[in-house]
PDB file of C-alpha atoms in Angstrom:
ATOM      1  CA  UNK A   1      -0.836  -2.440   7.418  1.00 37.00           C
ATOM      2  CA  UNK A   2      -2.098  -5.365  10.248  1.00 47.00           C
ATOM      3  CA  UNK A   3      -4.591  -7.811  11.154  1.00 83.00           C
ATOM      4  CA  UNK A   4      -7.422  -7.954   9.843  1.00 93.00           C
ATOM      5  CA  UNK A   5     -10.012  -8.545   7.656  1.00 96.00           C
ATOM      6  CA  UNK A   6     -12.205  -6.602   4.814  1.00 97.00           C
ATOM      7  CA  UNK A   7     -16.160  -7.780   4.399  1.00 97.00           C
ATOM      8  CA  UNK A   8     -18.355  -6.826   1.385  1.00 97.00           C
ATOM      9  CA  UNK A   9     -20.294  -8.365   0.113  1.00 95.00           C
ATOM     10  CA  UNK A  10     -22.336  -8.869  -3.370  1.00 93.00           C
ATOM     11  CA  UNK A  11     -25.157  -5.868  -2.766  1.00 90.00           C
ATOM     12  CA  UNK A  12     -27.090  -4.101   0.476  1.00 88.00           C
ATOM     13  CA  UNK A  13     -28.370  -5.798   3.213  1.00 88.00           C
ATOM     14  CA  UNK A  14     -26.377  -9.776   2.590  1.00 89.00           C
ATOM     15  CA  UNK A  15     -25.369 -10.076   6.105  1.00 90.00           C
ATOM     16  CA  UNK A  16     -21.866  -9.424   6.508  1.00 94.00           C
ATOM     17  CA  UNK A  17     -22.641  -7.769  10.019  1.00 95.00           C
ATOM     18  CA  UNK A  18     -23.830 -11.544  10.625  1.00 94.00           C
ATOM     19  CA  UNK A  19     -20.588 -12.431   8.942  1.00 95.00           C
ATOM     20  CA  UNK A  20     -18.405 -10.423  11.104  1.00 96.00           C
ATOM     21  CA  UNK A  21     -19.962 -10.741  14.636  1.00 96.00           C
ATOM     22  CA  UNK A  22     -19.816 -14.752  13.903  1.00 95.00           C
ATOM     23  CA  UNK A  23     -16.096 -13.961  12.479  1.00 95.00           C
ATOM     24  CA  UNK A  24     -15.315 -11.973  15.904  1.00 96.00           C
ATOM     25  CA  UNK A  25     -16.779 -14.855  18.144  1.00 95.00           C
ATOM     26  CA  UNK A  26     -14.540 -17.554  16.472  1.00 94.00           C
ATOM     27  CA  UNK A  27     -11.263 -15.684  16.812  1.00 94.00           C
ATOM     28  CA  UNK A  28     -12.081 -15.139  20.518  1.00 94.00           C
ATOM     29  CA  UNK A  29     -13.247 -18.390  21.274  1.00 93.00           C
ATOM     30  CA  UNK A  30      -9.915 -19.646  19.412  1.00 91.00           C
ATOM     31  CA  UNK A  31      -7.754 -17.100  22.241  1.00 92.00           C
ATOM     32  CA  UNK A  32      -7.750 -13.892  19.369  1.00 92.00           C
ATOM     33  CA  UNK A  33      -8.197 -10.661  20.473  1.00 95.00           C
ATOM     34  CA  UNK A  34     -10.345  -8.878  18.354  1.00 96.00           C
ATOM     35  CA  UNK A  35     -11.988  -5.011  17.063  1.00 97.00           C
ATOM     36  CA  UNK A  36     -13.848  -4.133  14.700  1.00 98.00           C
ATOM     37  CA  UNK A  37     -15.000  -0.632  12.480  1.00 98.00           C
ATOM     38  CA  UNK A  38     -17.174   0.201  10.312  1.00 98.00           C
ATOM     39  CA  UNK A  39     -16.496   3.312   8.751  1.00 98.00           C
ATOM     40  CA  UNK A  40     -18.963   4.165   6.930  1.00 98.00           C
ATOM     41  CA  UNK A  41     -22.758   3.496   7.252  1.00 97.00           C
ATOM     42  CA  UNK A  42     -25.478   4.934   6.292  1.00 95.00           C
ATOM     43  CA  UNK A  43     -29.672   4.932   8.127  1.00 94.00           C
ATOM     44  CA  UNK A  44     -28.649   5.272  11.125  1.00 96.00           C
ATOM     45  CA  UNK A  45     -30.453   6.854  14.417  1.00 96.00           C
ATOM     46  CA  UNK A  46     -29.999   9.954  16.361  1.00 94.00           C
ATOM     47  CA  UNK A  47     -30.101   9.695  20.067  1.00 94.00           C
ATOM     48  CA  UNK A  48     -29.082  12.621  22.328  1.00 91.00           C
ATOM     49  CA  UNK A  49     -27.523  13.778  19.129  1.00 90.00           C
ATOM     50  CA  UNK A  50     -25.035  11.737  18.045  1.00 93.00           C
ATOM     51  CA  UNK A  51     -26.382   9.361  15.004  1.00 96.00           C
ATOM     52  CA  UNK A  52     -26.079   5.284  15.587  1.00 96.00           C
ATOM     53  CA  UNK A  53     -25.916   2.272  13.384  1.00 96.00           C
ATOM     54  CA  UNK A  54     -27.034  -0.684  14.603  1.00 95.00           C
ATOM     55  CA  UNK A  55     -24.421  -3.287  13.277  1.00 95.00           C
ATOM     56  CA  UNK A  56     -22.207  -1.021  14.625  1.00 97.00           C
ATOM     57  CA  UNK A  57     -23.444  -1.059  17.938  1.00 97.00           C
ATOM     58  CA  UNK A  58     -23.391  -4.502  17.744  1.00 96.00           C
ATOM     59  CA  UNK A  59     -19.708  -5.256  16.002  1.00 97.00           C
ATOM     60  CA  UNK A  60     -18.599  -2.637  18.770  1.00 97.00           C
ATOM     61  CA  UNK A  61     -19.789  -4.867  22.026  1.00 96.00           C
ATOM     62  CA  UNK A  62     -18.213  -7.752  20.442  1.00 96.00           C
ATOM     63  CA  UNK A  63     -15.033  -6.309  20.103  1.00 96.00           C
ATOM     64  CA  UNK A  64     -11.914  -7.437  22.940  1.00 95.00           C
ATOM     65  CA  UNK A  65     -11.501  -3.802  23.675  1.00 94.00           C
ATOM     66  CA  UNK A  66     -14.162  -1.234  24.261  1.00 93.00           C
ATOM     67  CA  UNK A  67     -13.718   1.058  21.532  1.00 96.00           C
ATOM     68  CA  UNK A  68     -14.975   4.738  21.737  1.00 96.00           C
ATOM     69  CA  UNK A  69     -17.853   4.725  18.721  1.00 97.00           C
ATOM     70  CA  UNK A  70     -16.703   7.554  16.934  1.00 96.00           C
ATOM     71  CA  UNK A  71     -13.746   5.581  16.256  1.00 97.00           C
ATOM     72  CA  UNK A  72     -16.012   2.690  14.483  1.00 98.00           C
ATOM     73  CA  UNK A  73     -18.157   4.140  12.960  1.00 97.00           C
ATOM     74  CA  UNK A  74     -16.251   7.672  12.306  1.00 97.00           C
ATOM     75  CA  UNK A  75     -18.578   8.561   9.034  1.00 98.00           C
ATOM     76  CA  UNK A  76     -22.879   7.800  10.060  1.00 97.00           C
ATOM     77  CA  UNK A  77     -24.728   9.334   7.991  1.00 97.00           C
ATOM     78  CA  UNK A  78     -29.110   9.438   8.611  1.00 96.00           C
ATOM     79  CA  UNK A  79     -30.882   8.858   5.040  1.00 95.00           C
ATOM     80  CA  UNK A  80     -30.558   5.513   4.056  1.00 95.00           C
ATOM     81  CA  UNK A  81     -29.057   6.120   0.272  1.00 95.00           C
ATOM     82  CA  UNK A  82     -25.731   5.457  -1.064  1.00 95.00           C
ATOM     83  CA  UNK A  83     -22.922   6.706   1.355  1.00 96.00           C
ATOM     84  CA  UNK A  84     -21.663  10.048  -1.358  1.00 97.00           C
ATOM     85  CA  UNK A  85     -24.647  11.018  -2.329  1.00 97.00           C
ATOM     86  CA  UNK A  86     -25.486  11.664   2.325  1.00 97.00           C
ATOM     87  CA  UNK A  87     -22.469  12.410   2.450  1.00 97.00           C
ATOM     88  CA  UNK A  88     -22.608  15.421   0.113  1.00 96.00           C
ATOM     89  CA  UNK A  89     -26.628  16.507   1.790  1.00 96.00           C
ATOM     90  CA  UNK A  90     -24.869  17.529   5.155  1.00 95.00           C
ATOM     91  CA  UNK A  91     -21.297  18.653   3.729  1.00 96.00           C
ATOM     92  CA  UNK A  92     -19.103  16.029   4.986  1.00 96.00           C
ATOM     93  CA  UNK A  93     -16.315  14.461   3.156  1.00 95.00           C
ATOM     94  CA  UNK A  94     -14.938  11.005   3.711  1.00 97.00           C
ATOM     95  CA  UNK A  95     -11.904  10.968   3.728  1.00 97.00           C
ATOM     96  CA  UNK A  96     -10.170   7.940   2.973  1.00 97.00           C
ATOM     97  CA  UNK A  97      -6.719   8.326   5.479  1.00 97.00           C
ATOM     98  CA  UNK A  98      -9.251   9.314   8.632  1.00 97.00           C
ATOM     99  CA  UNK A  99     -10.089   6.032   8.209  1.00 98.00           C
ATOM    100  CA  UNK A 100      -7.175   4.400   7.915  1.00 97.00           C
ATOM    101  CA  UNK A 101      -5.210   6.153  11.003  1.00 97.00           C
ATOM    102  CA  UNK A 102      -8.495   5.396  12.978  1.00 97.00           C
ATOM    103  CA  UNK A 103      -7.598   2.204  11.946  1.00 97.00           C
ATOM    104  CA  UNK A 104      -3.855   2.032  12.488  1.00 96.00           C
ATOM    105  CA  UNK A 105      -4.513   2.849  16.682  1.00 96.00           C
ATOM    106  CA  UNK A 106      -7.559  -0.460  17.128  1.00 97.00           C
ATOM    107  CA  UNK A 107      -5.291  -2.942  15.594  1.00 95.00           C
ATOM    108  CA  UNK A 108      -2.222  -1.757  17.719  1.00 95.00           C
ATOM    109  CA  UNK A 109      -4.640  -2.645  20.173  1.00 95.00           C
ATOM    110  CA  UNK A 110      -5.649  -6.074  18.726  1.00 96.00           C
ATOM    111  CA  UNK A 111      -4.664  -9.218  16.728  1.00 93.00           C
ATOM    112  CA  UNK A 112      -7.747  -9.039  14.248  1.00 94.00           C
ATOM    113  CA  UNK A 113      -9.651  -6.443  13.083  1.00 97.00           C
ATOM    114  CA  UNK A 114     -12.282  -6.973  11.489  1.00 97.00           C
ATOM    115  CA  UNK A 115     -13.477  -3.966   8.940  1.00 98.00           C
ATOM    116  CA  UNK A 116     -16.748  -4.247   7.588  1.00 97.00           C
ATOM    117  CA  UNK A 117     -17.660  -1.860   3.948  1.00 96.00           C
ATOM    118  CA  UNK A 118     -20.762  -0.540   2.866  1.00 95.00           C
ATOM    119  CA  UNK A 119     -23.004  -1.718   0.379  1.00 91.00           C
ATOM    120  CA  UNK A 120     -21.269  -3.626  -2.209  1.00 93.00           C
ATOM    121  CA  UNK A 121     -17.271  -2.901  -3.489  1.00 96.00           C
ATOM    122  CA  UNK A 122     -17.876  -0.589  -5.678  1.00 95.00           C
ATOM    123  CA  UNK A 123     -19.765   1.609  -3.784  1.00 96.00           C
ATOM    124  CA  UNK A 124     -18.721   5.081  -4.056  1.00 96.00           C
ATOM    125  CA  UNK A 125     -17.821   7.501  -0.581  1.00 97.00           C
ATOM    126  CA  UNK A 126     -16.875   9.893  -3.047  1.00 95.00           C
ATOM    127  CA  UNK A 127     -17.327  11.335  -6.167  1.00 93.00           C
ATOM    128  CA  UNK A 128     -14.246   9.301  -7.099  1.00 95.00           C
ATOM    129  CA  UNK A 129     -13.025   6.712  -4.152  1.00 97.00           C
ATOM    130  CA  UNK A 130     -15.442   3.704  -4.030  1.00 97.00           C
ATOM    131  CA  UNK A 131     -15.624   0.875  -1.551  1.00 97.00           C
ATOM    132  CA  UNK A 132     -12.757  -1.077  -2.812  1.00 97.00           C
ATOM    133  CA  UNK A 133     -10.492   2.076  -2.756  1.00 97.00           C
ATOM    134  CA  UNK A 134     -11.332   2.109   0.801  1.00 97.00           C
ATOM    135  CA  UNK A 135      -9.995  -1.880   0.986  1.00 97.00           C
ATOM    136  CA  UNK A 136      -6.568  -1.744  -0.877  1.00 96.00           C
ATOM    137  CA  UNK A 137      -6.303   1.789   1.322  1.00 96.00           C
ATOM    138  CA  UNK A 138      -6.494  -0.432   4.483  1.00 96.00           C
ATOM    139  CA  UNK A 139      -4.625  -3.451   2.626  1.00 94.00           C
ATOM    140  CA  UNK A 140      -6.663  -5.824   3.889  1.00 95.00           C
ATOM    141  CA  UNK A 141      -6.959  -9.052   2.657  1.00 95.00           C
ATOM    142  CA  UNK A 142     -10.935  -9.697   1.855  1.00 97.00           C
ATOM    143  CA  UNK A 143     -14.638 -12.170   2.735  1.00 97.00           C
ATOM    144  CA  UNK A 144     -16.486 -11.952   0.173  1.00 97.00           C
ATOM    145  CA  UNK A 145     -20.302 -12.512   1.085  1.00 96.00           C
ATOM    146  CA  UNK A 146     -22.284 -14.055  -0.993  1.00 94.00           C
ATOM    147  CA  UNK A 147     -26.140 -13.519  -0.395  1.00 89.00           C
ATOM    148  CA  UNK A 148     -27.392 -16.897  -1.965  1.00 89.00           C
ATOM    149  CA  UNK A 149     -30.654 -16.322  -4.476  1.00 85.00           C
ATOM    150  CA  UNK A 150     -31.741 -15.478  -8.150  1.00 79.00           C
ATOM    151  CA  UNK A 151     -28.836 -14.083 -10.139  1.00 83.00           C
ATOM    152  CA  UNK A 152     -25.685 -13.874  -7.009  1.00 87.00           C
ATOM    153  CA  UNK A 153     -24.107 -16.262  -9.775  1.00 93.00           C
ATOM    154  CA  UNK A 154     -23.289 -13.381 -11.232  1.00 94.00           C
ATOM    155  CA  UNK A 155     -23.389 -10.948  -8.898  1.00 94.00           C
ATOM    156  CA  UNK A 156     -20.638 -13.047  -7.418  1.00 95.00           C
ATOM    157  CA  UNK A 157     -17.622 -13.292 -10.239  1.00 96.00           C
ATOM    158  CA  UNK A 158     -18.468 -10.205 -11.563  1.00 96.00           C
ATOM    159  CA  UNK A 159     -17.524  -8.885  -7.464  1.00 96.00           C
ATOM    160  CA  UNK A 160     -14.556 -10.762  -7.396  1.00 96.00           C
ATOM    161  CA  UNK A 161     -13.468 -10.078 -10.637  1.00 96.00           C
ATOM    162  CA  UNK A 162     -13.380  -6.178  -8.960  1.00 96.00           C
ATOM    163  CA  UNK A 163     -11.667  -7.441  -6.283  1.00 96.00           C
ATOM    164  CA  UNK A 164      -8.837  -8.609  -8.376  1.00 95.00           C
ATOM    165  CA  UNK A 165      -8.792  -5.642 -10.691  1.00 94.00           C
ATOM    166  CA  UNK A 166      -8.561  -3.654  -7.523  1.00 94.00           C
ATOM    167  CA  UNK A 167      -4.995  -5.331  -6.733  1.00 94.00           C
ATOM    168  CA  UNK A 168      -6.603  -6.670  -2.748  1.00 94.00           C
ATOM    169  CA  UNK A 169      -6.142 -10.366  -2.529  1.00 94.00           C
ATOM    170  CA  UNK A 170      -9.331 -13.039  -1.456  1.00 96.00           C
ATOM    171  CA  UNK A 171      -8.766 -14.850   1.458  1.00 95.00           C
ATOM    172  CA  UNK A 172     -12.397 -16.216   0.884  1.00 96.00           C
ATOM    173  CA  UNK A 173     -16.184 -16.204   0.957  1.00 96.00           C
ATOM    174  CA  UNK A 174     -19.249 -17.237   2.490  1.00 96.00           C
ATOM    175  CA  UNK A 175     -22.904 -18.325   1.083  1.00 94.00           C
ATOM    176  CA  UNK A 176     -25.339 -16.437   2.661  1.00 90.00           C
ATOM    177  CA  UNK A 177     -28.433 -18.686   2.573  1.00 88.00           C
ATOM    178  CA  UNK A 178     -31.347 -15.724   2.771  1.00 82.00           C
ATOM    179  CA  UNK A 179     -33.319 -17.438   0.823  1.00 79.00           C
ATOM    180  CA  UNK A 180     -34.153 -20.582   2.195  1.00 76.00           C
ATOM    181  CA  UNK A 181     -36.408 -21.423  -0.947  1.00 74.00           C
ATOM    182  CA  UNK A 182     -34.143 -20.306  -3.366  1.00 75.00           C
ATOM    183  CA  UNK A 183     -34.433 -23.250  -5.771  1.00 75.00           C
ATOM    184  CA  UNK A 184     -31.303 -25.154  -6.439  1.00 86.00           C
ATOM    185  CA  UNK A 185     -29.305 -22.483  -3.896  1.00 85.00           C
ATOM    186  CA  UNK A 186     -26.206 -25.969  -3.097  1.00 90.00           C
ATOM    187  CA  UNK A 187     -26.344 -26.569  -7.082  1.00 92.00           C
ATOM    188  CA  UNK A 188     -25.548 -22.574  -6.763  1.00 92.00           C
ATOM    189  CA  UNK A 189     -22.396 -23.102  -3.976  1.00 94.00           C
ATOM    190  CA  UNK A 190     -20.925 -25.213  -5.613  1.00 93.00           C
ATOM    191  CA  UNK A 191     -20.729 -23.621  -9.228  1.00 96.00           C
ATOM    192  CA  UNK A 192     -18.897 -20.625  -6.829  1.00 95.00           C
ATOM    193  CA  UNK A 193     -17.382 -23.362  -5.019  1.00 94.00           C
ATOM    194  CA  UNK A 194     -15.635 -24.366  -8.250  1.00 95.00           C
ATOM    195  CA  UNK A 195     -15.272 -21.161  -9.330  1.00 96.00           C
ATOM    196  CA  UNK A 196     -13.775 -18.346  -6.897  1.00 96.00           C
ATOM    197  CA  UNK A 197     -10.273 -18.718  -6.448  1.00 94.00           C
ATOM    198  CA  UNK A 198     -10.931 -18.089  -2.789  1.00 94.00           C
ATOM    199  CA  UNK A 199     -12.013 -20.630   0.219  1.00 95.00           C
ATOM    200  CA  UNK A 200     -15.640 -21.805   1.084  1.00 95.00           C
ATOM    201  CA  UNK A 201     -15.221 -20.050   5.249  1.00 96.00           C
ATOM    202  CA  UNK A 202     -18.775 -21.111   5.595  1.00 94.00           C
ATOM    203  CA  UNK A 203     -22.757 -21.538   4.569  1.00 93.00           C
ATOM    204  CA  UNK A 204     -24.796 -19.400   6.770  1.00 89.00           C
ATOM    205  CA  UNK A 205     -28.570 -20.528   7.677  1.00 89.00           C
ATOM    206  CA  UNK A 206     -31.203 -17.887   7.442  1.00 85.00           C
ATOM    207  CA  UNK A 207     -30.662 -16.244  10.251  1.00 82.00           C
ATOM    208  CA  UNK A 208     -33.730 -14.040  12.416  1.00 74.00           C
ATOM    209  CA  UNK A 209     -31.038 -11.470  13.820  1.00 76.00           C
ATOM    210  CA  UNK A 210     -27.555 -10.914  14.132  1.00 76.00           C
ATOM    211  CA  UNK A 211     -25.950 -13.328  16.435  1.00 87.00           C
ATOM    212  CA  UNK A 212     -22.711 -13.795  17.780  1.00 92.00           C
ATOM    213  CA  UNK A 213     -22.812 -17.284  18.393  1.00 92.00           C
ATOM    214  CA  UNK A 214     -25.117 -18.787  15.939  1.00 89.00           C
ATOM    215  CA  UNK A 215     -22.648 -16.973  13.401  1.00 89.00           C
ATOM    216  CA  UNK A 216     -19.872 -18.638  14.180  1.00 92.00           C
ATOM    217  CA  UNK A 217     -21.200 -21.696  14.829  1.00 90.00           C
ATOM    218  CA  UNK A 218     -20.897 -22.396  10.850  1.00 90.00           C
ATOM    219  CA  UNK A 219     -17.979 -20.634  10.349  1.00 92.00           C
ATOM    220  CA  UNK A 220     -14.336 -22.024   9.193  1.00 90.00           C
ATOM    221  CA  UNK A 221     -11.594 -19.572  10.496  1.00 87.00           C
ATOM    222  CA  UNK A 222      -8.820 -22.290  10.380  1.00 87.00           C
ATOM    223  CA  UNK A 223     -10.184 -22.042   6.902  1.00 87.00           C
ATOM    224  CA  UNK A 224      -8.506 -18.346   6.529  1.00 83.00           C
ATOM    225  CA  UNK A 225      -5.295 -20.208   8.395  1.00 79.00           C
ATOM    226  CA  UNK A 226      -4.861 -22.242   5.720  1.00 83.00           C
ATOM    227  CA  UNK A 227      -5.629 -19.559   3.028  1.00 80.00           C
ATOM    228  CA  UNK A 228      -2.661 -17.269   4.892  1.00 75.00           C
ATOM    229  CA  UNK A 229      -0.516 -20.391   5.321  1.00 75.00           C
ATOM    230  CA  UNK A 230      -0.519 -20.977   1.383  1.00 77.00           C
ATOM    231  CA  UNK A 231      -0.485 -17.613  -0.395  1.00 72.00           C
ATOM    232  CA  UNK A 232       2.106 -15.879   2.631  1.00 65.00           C
ATOM    233  CA  UNK A 233       4.525 -19.521   3.370  1.00 64.00           C
ATOM    234  CA  UNK A 234       3.721 -18.603   6.905  1.00 55.00           C
ATOM    235  CA  UNK A 235       2.103 -19.744   9.984  1.00 49.00           C
ATOM    236  CA  UNK A 236      -0.993 -17.735  11.596  1.00 45.00           C
ATOM    237  CA  UNK A 237      -0.539 -17.443  15.784  1.00 42.00           C
ATOM    238  CA  UNK A 238      -2.094 -18.806  18.265  1.00 40.00           C
ATOM    239  CA  UNK A 239      -5.967 -19.432  17.582  1.00 41.00           C
ATOM    240  CA  UNK A 240      -6.661 -20.137  14.115  1.00 45.00           C
ATOM    241  CA  UNK A 241      -7.068 -16.483  11.893  1.00 52.00           C
ATOM    242  CA  UNK A 242      -5.052 -13.118  10.626  1.00 53.00           C
ATOM    243  CA  UNK A 243      -4.526 -11.344   8.031  1.00 57.00           C
ATOM    244  CA  UNK A 244      -0.473 -11.830   5.758  1.00 49.00           C
ATOM    245  CA  UNK A 245       0.742  -8.769   6.661  1.00 49.00           C
ATOM    246  CA  UNK A 246       1.029  -8.761  10.661  1.00 42.00           C
TER     247      UNK A 246
END
């Protein structure tokens, strides 16, 4: 599988979309063609008989190519609950093979596809599979978004351990300062910098809304390029970052 990154987080609501939008804008500013998917979303709202997710709409709008909403977000559910529960309530099975096929179609049109997960790394998609299984099926390196707040050290390091045990590469992580008043935030970030075996791609301040330009200003995709070179021994194409399988 080629051309992208899978964004996960230490929890739900930690800023995965903010990071995804920022990375897309940063790569576009460097001349790359990008697109995004949010394959599974709950808490969607209905319009003209179709369920839409606000974050998925933002990712769709930031892409370099026009994609149908159903491609960006194949599985949309109304209740703001865990996706496997929302899917079960309406008799839907979240098919990872279908998502992989949608991804392949998107990847054929652009250089980099950003895929945003739902919730955290081990969130169930059905009775057996989780977000981790989706990331593994896509074969994409992972970017971890860490909400810097009380408890983040344990959450972040457990997620890193889970990513490692899933056999998926961790390409980098982003510190998102969701709580500006968090005591010892810099010390927490320094602790994670020493313990996470992947580059810190940026430190985000708390943003009032998911703004691609604001996110891009605090991210460093060149560190992804350096990671690709160090891990796979290849130089990324013009513009900075690509996955090692491209």
